[in-house]
JSON list of C-alpha atoms in Angstrom, two decimals:
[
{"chain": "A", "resi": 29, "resn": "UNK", "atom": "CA", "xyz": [67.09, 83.57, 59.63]},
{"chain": "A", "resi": 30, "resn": "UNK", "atom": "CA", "xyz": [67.18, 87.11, 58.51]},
{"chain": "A", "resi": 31, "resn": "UNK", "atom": "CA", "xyz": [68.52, 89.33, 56.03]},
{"chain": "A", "resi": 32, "resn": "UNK", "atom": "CA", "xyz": [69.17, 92.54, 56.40]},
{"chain": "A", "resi": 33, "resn": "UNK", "atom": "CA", "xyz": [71.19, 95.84, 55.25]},
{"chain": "A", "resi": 34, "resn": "UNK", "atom": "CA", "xyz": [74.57, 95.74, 57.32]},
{"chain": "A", "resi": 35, "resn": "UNK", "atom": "CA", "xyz": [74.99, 98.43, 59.79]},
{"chain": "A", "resi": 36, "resn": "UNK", "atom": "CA", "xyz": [78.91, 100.47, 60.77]},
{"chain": "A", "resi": 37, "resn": "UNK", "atom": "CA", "xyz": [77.47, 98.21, 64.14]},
{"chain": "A", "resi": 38, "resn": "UNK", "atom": "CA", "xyz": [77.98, 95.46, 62.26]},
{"chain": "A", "resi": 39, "resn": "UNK", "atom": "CA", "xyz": [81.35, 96.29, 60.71]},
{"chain": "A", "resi": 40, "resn": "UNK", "atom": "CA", "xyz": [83.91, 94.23, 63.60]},
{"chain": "A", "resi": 41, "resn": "UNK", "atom": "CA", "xyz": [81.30, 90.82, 63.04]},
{"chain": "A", "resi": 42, "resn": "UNK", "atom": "CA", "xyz": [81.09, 91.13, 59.67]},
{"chain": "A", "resi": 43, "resn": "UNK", "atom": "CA", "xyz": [85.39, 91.48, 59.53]},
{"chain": "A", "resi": 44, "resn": "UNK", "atom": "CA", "xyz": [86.33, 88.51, 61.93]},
{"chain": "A", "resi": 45, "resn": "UNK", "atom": "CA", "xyz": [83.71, 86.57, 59.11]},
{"chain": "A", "resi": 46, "resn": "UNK", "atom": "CA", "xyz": [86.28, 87.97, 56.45]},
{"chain": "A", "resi": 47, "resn": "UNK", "atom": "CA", "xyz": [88.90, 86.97, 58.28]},
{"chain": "A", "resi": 48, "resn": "UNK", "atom": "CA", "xyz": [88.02, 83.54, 58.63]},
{"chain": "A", "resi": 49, "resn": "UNK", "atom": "CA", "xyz": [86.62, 82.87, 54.88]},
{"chain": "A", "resi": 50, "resn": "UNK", "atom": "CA", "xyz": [90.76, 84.40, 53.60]},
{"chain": "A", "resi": 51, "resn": "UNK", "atom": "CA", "xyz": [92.15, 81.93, 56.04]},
{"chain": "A", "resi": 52, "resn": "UNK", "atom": "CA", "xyz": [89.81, 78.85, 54.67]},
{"chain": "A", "resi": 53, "resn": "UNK", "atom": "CA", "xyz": [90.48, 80.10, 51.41]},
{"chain": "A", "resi": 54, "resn": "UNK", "atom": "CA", "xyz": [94.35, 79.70, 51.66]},
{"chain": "A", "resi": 55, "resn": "UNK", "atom": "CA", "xyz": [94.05, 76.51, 53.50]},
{"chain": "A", "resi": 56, "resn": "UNK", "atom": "CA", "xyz": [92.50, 75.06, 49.93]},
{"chain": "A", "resi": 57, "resn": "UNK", "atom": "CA", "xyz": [95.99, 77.30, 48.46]},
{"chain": "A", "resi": 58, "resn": "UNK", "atom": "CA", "xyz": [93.36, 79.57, 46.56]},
{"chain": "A", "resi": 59, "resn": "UNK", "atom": "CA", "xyz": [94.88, 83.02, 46.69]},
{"chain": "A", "resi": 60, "resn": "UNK", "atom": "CA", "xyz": [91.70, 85.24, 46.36]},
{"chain": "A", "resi": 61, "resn": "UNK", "atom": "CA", "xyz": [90.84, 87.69, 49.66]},
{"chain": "A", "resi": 62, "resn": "UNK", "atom": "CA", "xyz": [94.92, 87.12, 50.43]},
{"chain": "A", "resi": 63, "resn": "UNK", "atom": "CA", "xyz": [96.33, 90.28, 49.63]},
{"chain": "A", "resi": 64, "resn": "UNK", "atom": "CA", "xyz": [93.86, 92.16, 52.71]},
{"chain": "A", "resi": 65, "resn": "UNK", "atom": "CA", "xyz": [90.74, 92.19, 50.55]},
{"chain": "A", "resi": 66, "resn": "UNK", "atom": "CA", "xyz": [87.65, 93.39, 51.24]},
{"chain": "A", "resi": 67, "resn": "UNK", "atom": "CA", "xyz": [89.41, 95.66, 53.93]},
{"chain": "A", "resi": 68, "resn": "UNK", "atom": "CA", "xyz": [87.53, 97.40, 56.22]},
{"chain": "A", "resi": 69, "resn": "UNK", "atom": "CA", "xyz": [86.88, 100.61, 54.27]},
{"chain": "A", "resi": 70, "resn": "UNK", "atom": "CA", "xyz": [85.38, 98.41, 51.33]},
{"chain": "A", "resi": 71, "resn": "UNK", "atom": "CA", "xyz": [83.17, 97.02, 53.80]},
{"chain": "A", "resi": 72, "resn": "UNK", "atom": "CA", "xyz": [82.22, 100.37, 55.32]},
{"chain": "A", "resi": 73, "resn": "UNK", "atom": "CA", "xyz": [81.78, 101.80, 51.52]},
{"chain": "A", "resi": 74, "resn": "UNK", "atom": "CA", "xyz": [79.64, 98.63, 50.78]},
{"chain": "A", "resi": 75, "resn": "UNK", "atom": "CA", "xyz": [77.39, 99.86, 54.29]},
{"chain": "A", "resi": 76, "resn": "UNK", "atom": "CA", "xyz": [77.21, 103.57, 52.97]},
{"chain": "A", "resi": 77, "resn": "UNK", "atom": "CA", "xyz": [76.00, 102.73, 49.60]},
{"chain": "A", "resi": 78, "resn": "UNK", "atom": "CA", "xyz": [73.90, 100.60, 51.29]},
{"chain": "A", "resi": 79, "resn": "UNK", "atom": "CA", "xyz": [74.99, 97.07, 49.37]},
{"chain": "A", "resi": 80, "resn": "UNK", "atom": "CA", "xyz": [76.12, 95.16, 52.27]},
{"chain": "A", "resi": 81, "resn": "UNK", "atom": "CA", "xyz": [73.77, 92.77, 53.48]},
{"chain": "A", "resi": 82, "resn": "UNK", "atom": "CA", "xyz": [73.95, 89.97, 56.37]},
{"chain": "A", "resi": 83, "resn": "UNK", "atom": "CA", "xyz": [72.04, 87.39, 57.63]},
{"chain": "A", "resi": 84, "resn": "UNK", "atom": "CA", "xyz": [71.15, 87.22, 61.18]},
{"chain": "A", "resi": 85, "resn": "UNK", "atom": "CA", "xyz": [70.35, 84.02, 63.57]},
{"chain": "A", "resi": 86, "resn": "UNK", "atom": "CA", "xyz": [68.77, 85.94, 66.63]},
{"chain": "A", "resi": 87, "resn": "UNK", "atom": "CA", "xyz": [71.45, 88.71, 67.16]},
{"chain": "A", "resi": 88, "resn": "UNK", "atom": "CA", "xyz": [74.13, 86.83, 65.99]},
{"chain": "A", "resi": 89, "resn": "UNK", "atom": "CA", "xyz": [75.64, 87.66, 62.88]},
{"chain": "A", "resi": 90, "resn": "UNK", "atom": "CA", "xyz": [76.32, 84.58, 60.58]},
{"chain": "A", "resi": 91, "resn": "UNK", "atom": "CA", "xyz": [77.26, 85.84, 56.99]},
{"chain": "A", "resi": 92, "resn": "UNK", "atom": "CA", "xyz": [77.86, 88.26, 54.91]},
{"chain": "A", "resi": 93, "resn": "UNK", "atom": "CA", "xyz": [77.28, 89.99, 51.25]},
{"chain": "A", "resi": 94, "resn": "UNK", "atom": "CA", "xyz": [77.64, 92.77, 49.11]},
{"chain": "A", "resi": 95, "resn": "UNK", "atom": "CA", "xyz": [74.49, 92.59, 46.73]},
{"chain": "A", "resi": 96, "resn": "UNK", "atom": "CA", "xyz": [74.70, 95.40, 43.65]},
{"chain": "A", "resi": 97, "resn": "UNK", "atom": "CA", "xyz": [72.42, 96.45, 40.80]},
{"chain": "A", "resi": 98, "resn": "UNK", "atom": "CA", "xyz": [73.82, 97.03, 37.35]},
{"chain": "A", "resi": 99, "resn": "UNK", "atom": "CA", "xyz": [77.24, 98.45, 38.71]},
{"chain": "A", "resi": 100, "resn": "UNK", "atom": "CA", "xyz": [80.05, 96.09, 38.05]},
{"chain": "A", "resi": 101, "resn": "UNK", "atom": "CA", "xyz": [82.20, 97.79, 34.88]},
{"chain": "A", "resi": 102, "resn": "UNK", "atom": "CA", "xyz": [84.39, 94.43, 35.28]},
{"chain": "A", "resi": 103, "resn": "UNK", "atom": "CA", "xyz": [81.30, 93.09, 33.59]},
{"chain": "A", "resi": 104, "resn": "UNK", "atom": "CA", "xyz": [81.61, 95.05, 30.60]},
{"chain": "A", "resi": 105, "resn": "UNK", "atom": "CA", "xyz": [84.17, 93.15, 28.66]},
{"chain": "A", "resi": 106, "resn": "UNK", "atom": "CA", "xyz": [84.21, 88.81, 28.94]},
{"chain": "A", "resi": 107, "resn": "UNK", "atom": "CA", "xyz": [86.16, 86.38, 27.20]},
{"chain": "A", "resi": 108, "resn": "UNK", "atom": "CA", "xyz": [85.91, 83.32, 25.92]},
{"chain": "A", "resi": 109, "resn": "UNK", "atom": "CA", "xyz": [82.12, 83.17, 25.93]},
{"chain": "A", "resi": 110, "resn": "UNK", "atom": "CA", "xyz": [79.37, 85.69, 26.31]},
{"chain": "A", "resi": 111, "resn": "UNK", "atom": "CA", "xyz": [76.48, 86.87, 29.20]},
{"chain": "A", "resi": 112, "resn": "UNK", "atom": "CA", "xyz": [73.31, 84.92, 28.38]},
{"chain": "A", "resi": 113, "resn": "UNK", "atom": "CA", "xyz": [71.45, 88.30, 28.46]},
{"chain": "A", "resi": 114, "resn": "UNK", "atom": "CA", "xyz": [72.65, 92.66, 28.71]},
{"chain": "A", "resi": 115, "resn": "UNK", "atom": "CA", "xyz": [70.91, 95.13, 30.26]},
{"chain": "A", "resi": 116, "resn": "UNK", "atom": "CA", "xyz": [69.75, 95.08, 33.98]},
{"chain": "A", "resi": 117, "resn": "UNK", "atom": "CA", "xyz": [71.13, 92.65, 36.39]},
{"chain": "A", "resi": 118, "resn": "UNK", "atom": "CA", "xyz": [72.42, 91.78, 40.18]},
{"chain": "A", "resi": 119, "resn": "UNK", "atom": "CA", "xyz": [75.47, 90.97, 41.42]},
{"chain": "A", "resi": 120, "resn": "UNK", "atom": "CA", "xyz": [77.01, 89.16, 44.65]},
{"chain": "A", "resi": 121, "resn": "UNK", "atom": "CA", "xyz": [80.48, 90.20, 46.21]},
{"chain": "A", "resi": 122, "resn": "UNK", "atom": "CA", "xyz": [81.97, 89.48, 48.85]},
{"chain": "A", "resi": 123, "resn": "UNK", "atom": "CA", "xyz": [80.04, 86.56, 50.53]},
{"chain": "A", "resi": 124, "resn": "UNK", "atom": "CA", "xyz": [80.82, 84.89, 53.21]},
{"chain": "A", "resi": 125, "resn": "UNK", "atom": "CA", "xyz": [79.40, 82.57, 56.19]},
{"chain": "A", "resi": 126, "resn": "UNK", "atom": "CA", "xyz": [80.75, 82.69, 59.90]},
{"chain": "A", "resi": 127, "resn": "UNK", "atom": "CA", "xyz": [82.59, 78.88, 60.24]},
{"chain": "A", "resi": 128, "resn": "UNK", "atom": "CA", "xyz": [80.25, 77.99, 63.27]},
{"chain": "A", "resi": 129, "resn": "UNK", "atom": "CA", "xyz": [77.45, 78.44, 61.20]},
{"chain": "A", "resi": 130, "resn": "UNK", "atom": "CA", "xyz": [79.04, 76.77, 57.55]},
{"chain": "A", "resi": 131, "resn": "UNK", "atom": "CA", "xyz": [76.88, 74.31, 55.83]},
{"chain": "A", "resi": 132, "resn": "UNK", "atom": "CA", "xyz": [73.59, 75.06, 56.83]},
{"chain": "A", "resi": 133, "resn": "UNK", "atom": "CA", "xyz": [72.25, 76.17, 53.95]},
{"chain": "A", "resi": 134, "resn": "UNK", "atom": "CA", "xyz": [73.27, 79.88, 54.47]},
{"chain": "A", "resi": 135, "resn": "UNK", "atom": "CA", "xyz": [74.66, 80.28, 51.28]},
{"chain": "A", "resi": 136, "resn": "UNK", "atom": "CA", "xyz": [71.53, 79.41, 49.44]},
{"chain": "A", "resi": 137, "resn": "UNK", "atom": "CA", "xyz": [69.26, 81.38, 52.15]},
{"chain": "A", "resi": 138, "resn": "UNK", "atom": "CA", "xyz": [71.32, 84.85, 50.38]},
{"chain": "A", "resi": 139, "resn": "UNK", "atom": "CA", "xyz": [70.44, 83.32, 47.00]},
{"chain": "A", "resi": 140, "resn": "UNK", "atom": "CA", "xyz": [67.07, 82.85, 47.80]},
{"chain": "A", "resi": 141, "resn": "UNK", "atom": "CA", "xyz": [66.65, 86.51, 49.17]},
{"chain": "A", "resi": 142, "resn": "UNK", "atom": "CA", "xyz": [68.52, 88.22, 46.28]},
{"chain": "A", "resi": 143, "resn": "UNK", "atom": "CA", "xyz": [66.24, 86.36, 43.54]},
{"chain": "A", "resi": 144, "resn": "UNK", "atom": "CA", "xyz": [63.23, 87.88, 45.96]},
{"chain": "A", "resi": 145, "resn": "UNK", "atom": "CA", "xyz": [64.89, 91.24, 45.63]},
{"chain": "A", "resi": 146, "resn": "UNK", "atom": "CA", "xyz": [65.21, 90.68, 41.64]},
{"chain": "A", "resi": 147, "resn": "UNK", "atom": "CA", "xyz": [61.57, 89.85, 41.67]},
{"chain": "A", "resi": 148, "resn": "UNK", "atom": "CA", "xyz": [60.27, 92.51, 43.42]},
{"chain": "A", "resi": 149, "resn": "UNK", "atom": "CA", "xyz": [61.97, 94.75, 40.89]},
{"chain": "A", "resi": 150, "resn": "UNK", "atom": "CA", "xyz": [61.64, 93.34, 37.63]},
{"chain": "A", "resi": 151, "resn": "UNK", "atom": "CA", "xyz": [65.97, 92.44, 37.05]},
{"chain": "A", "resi": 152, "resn": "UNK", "atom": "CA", "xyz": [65.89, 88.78, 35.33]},
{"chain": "A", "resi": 153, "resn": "UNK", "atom": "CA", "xyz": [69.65, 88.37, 35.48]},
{"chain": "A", "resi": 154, "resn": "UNK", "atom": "CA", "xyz": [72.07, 87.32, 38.00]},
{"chain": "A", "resi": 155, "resn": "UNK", "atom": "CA", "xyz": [75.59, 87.54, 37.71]},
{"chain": "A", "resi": 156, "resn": "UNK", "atom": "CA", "xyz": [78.82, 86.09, 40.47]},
{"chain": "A", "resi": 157, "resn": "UNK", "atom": "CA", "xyz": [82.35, 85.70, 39.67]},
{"chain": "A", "resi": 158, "resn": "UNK", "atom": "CA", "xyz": [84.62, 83.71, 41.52]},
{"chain": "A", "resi": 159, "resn": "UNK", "atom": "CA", "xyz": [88.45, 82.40, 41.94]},
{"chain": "A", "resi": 160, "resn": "UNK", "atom": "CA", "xyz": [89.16, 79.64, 38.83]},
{"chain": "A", "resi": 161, "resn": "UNK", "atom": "CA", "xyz": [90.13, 77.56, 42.07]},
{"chain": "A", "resi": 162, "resn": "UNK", "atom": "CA", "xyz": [87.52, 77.88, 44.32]},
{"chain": "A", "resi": 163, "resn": "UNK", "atom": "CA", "xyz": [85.74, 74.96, 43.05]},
{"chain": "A", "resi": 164, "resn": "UNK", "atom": "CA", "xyz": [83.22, 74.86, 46.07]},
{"chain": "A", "resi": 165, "resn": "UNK", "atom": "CA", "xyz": [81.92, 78.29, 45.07]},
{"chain": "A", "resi": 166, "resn": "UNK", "atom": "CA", "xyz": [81.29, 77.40, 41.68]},
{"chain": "A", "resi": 167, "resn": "UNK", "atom": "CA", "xyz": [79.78, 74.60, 42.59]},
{"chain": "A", "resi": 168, "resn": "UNK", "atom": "CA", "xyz": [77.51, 75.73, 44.33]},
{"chain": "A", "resi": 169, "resn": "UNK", "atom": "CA", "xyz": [77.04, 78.59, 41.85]},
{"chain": "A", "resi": 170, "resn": "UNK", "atom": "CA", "xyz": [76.09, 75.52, 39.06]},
{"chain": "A", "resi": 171, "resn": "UNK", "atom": "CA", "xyz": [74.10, 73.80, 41.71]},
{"chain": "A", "resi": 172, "resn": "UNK", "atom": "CA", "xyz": [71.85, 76.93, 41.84]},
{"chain": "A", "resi": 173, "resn": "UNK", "atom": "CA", "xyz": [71.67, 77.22, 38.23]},
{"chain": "A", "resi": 174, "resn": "UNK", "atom": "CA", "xyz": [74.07, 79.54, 36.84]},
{"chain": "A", "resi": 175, "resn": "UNK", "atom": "CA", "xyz": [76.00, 79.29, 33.65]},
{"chain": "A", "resi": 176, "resn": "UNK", "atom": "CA", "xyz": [79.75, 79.63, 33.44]},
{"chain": "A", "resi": 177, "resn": "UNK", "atom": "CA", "xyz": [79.81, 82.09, 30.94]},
{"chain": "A", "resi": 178, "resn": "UNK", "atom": "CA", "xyz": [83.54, 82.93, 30.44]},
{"chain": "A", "resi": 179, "resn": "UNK", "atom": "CA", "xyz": [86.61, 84.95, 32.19]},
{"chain": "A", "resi": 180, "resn": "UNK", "atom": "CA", "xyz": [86.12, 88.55, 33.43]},
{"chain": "A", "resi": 181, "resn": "UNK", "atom": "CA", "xyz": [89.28, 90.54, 34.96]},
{"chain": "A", "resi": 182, "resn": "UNK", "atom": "CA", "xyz": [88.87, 92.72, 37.74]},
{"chain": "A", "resi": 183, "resn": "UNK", "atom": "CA", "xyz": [90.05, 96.33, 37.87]},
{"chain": "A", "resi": 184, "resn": "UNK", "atom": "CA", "xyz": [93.02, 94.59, 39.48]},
{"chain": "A", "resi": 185, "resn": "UNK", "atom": "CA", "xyz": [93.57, 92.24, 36.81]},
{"chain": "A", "resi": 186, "resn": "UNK", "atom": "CA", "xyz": [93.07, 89.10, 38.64]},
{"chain": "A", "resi": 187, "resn": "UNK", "atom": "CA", "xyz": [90.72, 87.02, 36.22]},
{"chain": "A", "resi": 188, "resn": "UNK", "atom": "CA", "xyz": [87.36, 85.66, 37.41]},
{"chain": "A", "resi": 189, "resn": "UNK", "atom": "CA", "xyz": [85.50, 82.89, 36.29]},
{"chain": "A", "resi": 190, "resn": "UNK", "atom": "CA", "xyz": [81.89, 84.59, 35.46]},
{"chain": "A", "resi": 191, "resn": "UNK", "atom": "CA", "xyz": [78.50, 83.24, 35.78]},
{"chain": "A", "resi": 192, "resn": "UNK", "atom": "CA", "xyz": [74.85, 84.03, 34.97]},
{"chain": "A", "resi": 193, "resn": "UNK", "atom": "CA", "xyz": [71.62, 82.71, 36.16]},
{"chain": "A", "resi": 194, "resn": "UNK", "atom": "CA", "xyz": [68.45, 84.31, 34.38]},
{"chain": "A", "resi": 195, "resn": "UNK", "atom": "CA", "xyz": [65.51, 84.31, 36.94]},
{"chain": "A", "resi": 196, "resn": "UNK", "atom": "CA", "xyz": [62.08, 83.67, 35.85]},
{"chain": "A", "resi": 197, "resn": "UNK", "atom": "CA", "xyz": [60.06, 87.13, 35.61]}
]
């Protein structure tokens, strides 16, 4: 596998992925991604500002993420509980893994290369928020060692559950 900066070549893949993880979502009756998020232009924004990210098998596209330093302002304000640490951290958006290719460990694989990327620059903390209901994702997020650390609401105001893992430096 590899991970790599997404590419406007990459834009129609990385969409029909989209597609398929709001479709699985509302099968489980979990309304996040229904209301035609990440669109396109998020996606091509996330590509520009050079924060999407997918993971290749050969040429085959097989997931999808949006990984961002210290920029998330929903971030600034949680309740009921508290970040286990401020300053400089990471964050994960938007992932998702092509059905064919769903539990193989993909997931974990963009984990594993984010913490690489936190190393390499010196950021300790890594922070995901996800749907109250989308009890997969968190847990997984609690499998990989992150902290449930309260509610954060998005500029939207649809509330989060938010989580924090602090890497070793």
């Amino acid at each position: 596998m590899n991970f790599r900066l997404a590419t406007c070549e990459d834009l129609s893949v990385i969409m029909n992925i989209v597609c398929q993880a709001q479709a699985s979502l509302k099968a489980r009756g979990i309304d996040q991604w229904q209301n035609g998020y990440p669109s396109d232009k998020i996606i091509l924004q996330d590509i520009a500002e050079q924060h999407a990210c997918v993971v290749t098998e050969g040429d085959t596209v097989v997931a999808m993420a949006s990984v961002v330093f210290n920029d998330e302002p929903a971030y600034d304000r949680i309740m009921g509980g508290k970040w286990l640490s401020t300053g400089a951290f990471v964050v994960v958006h938007r992932m998702a893994v092509d059905d064919r290719f769903r539990q193989n460990g993909i997931a974990s694989f963009i984990f594993e290369q984010v913490e690489e990327m936190c190393h390499r620059n010196g950021t300790v903390s890594f922070k995901v928020d996800t749907h109250r209901d989308n009890f997969p994702m968190r847990r997984f997020l609690e499998k990989h060692g992150f902290t449930c650390c309260g509610i954060i609401f998005l500029h939207d105001g649809n509330e989060r559950v938010a989580y924090e893992k602090l890497l070793n430096e």
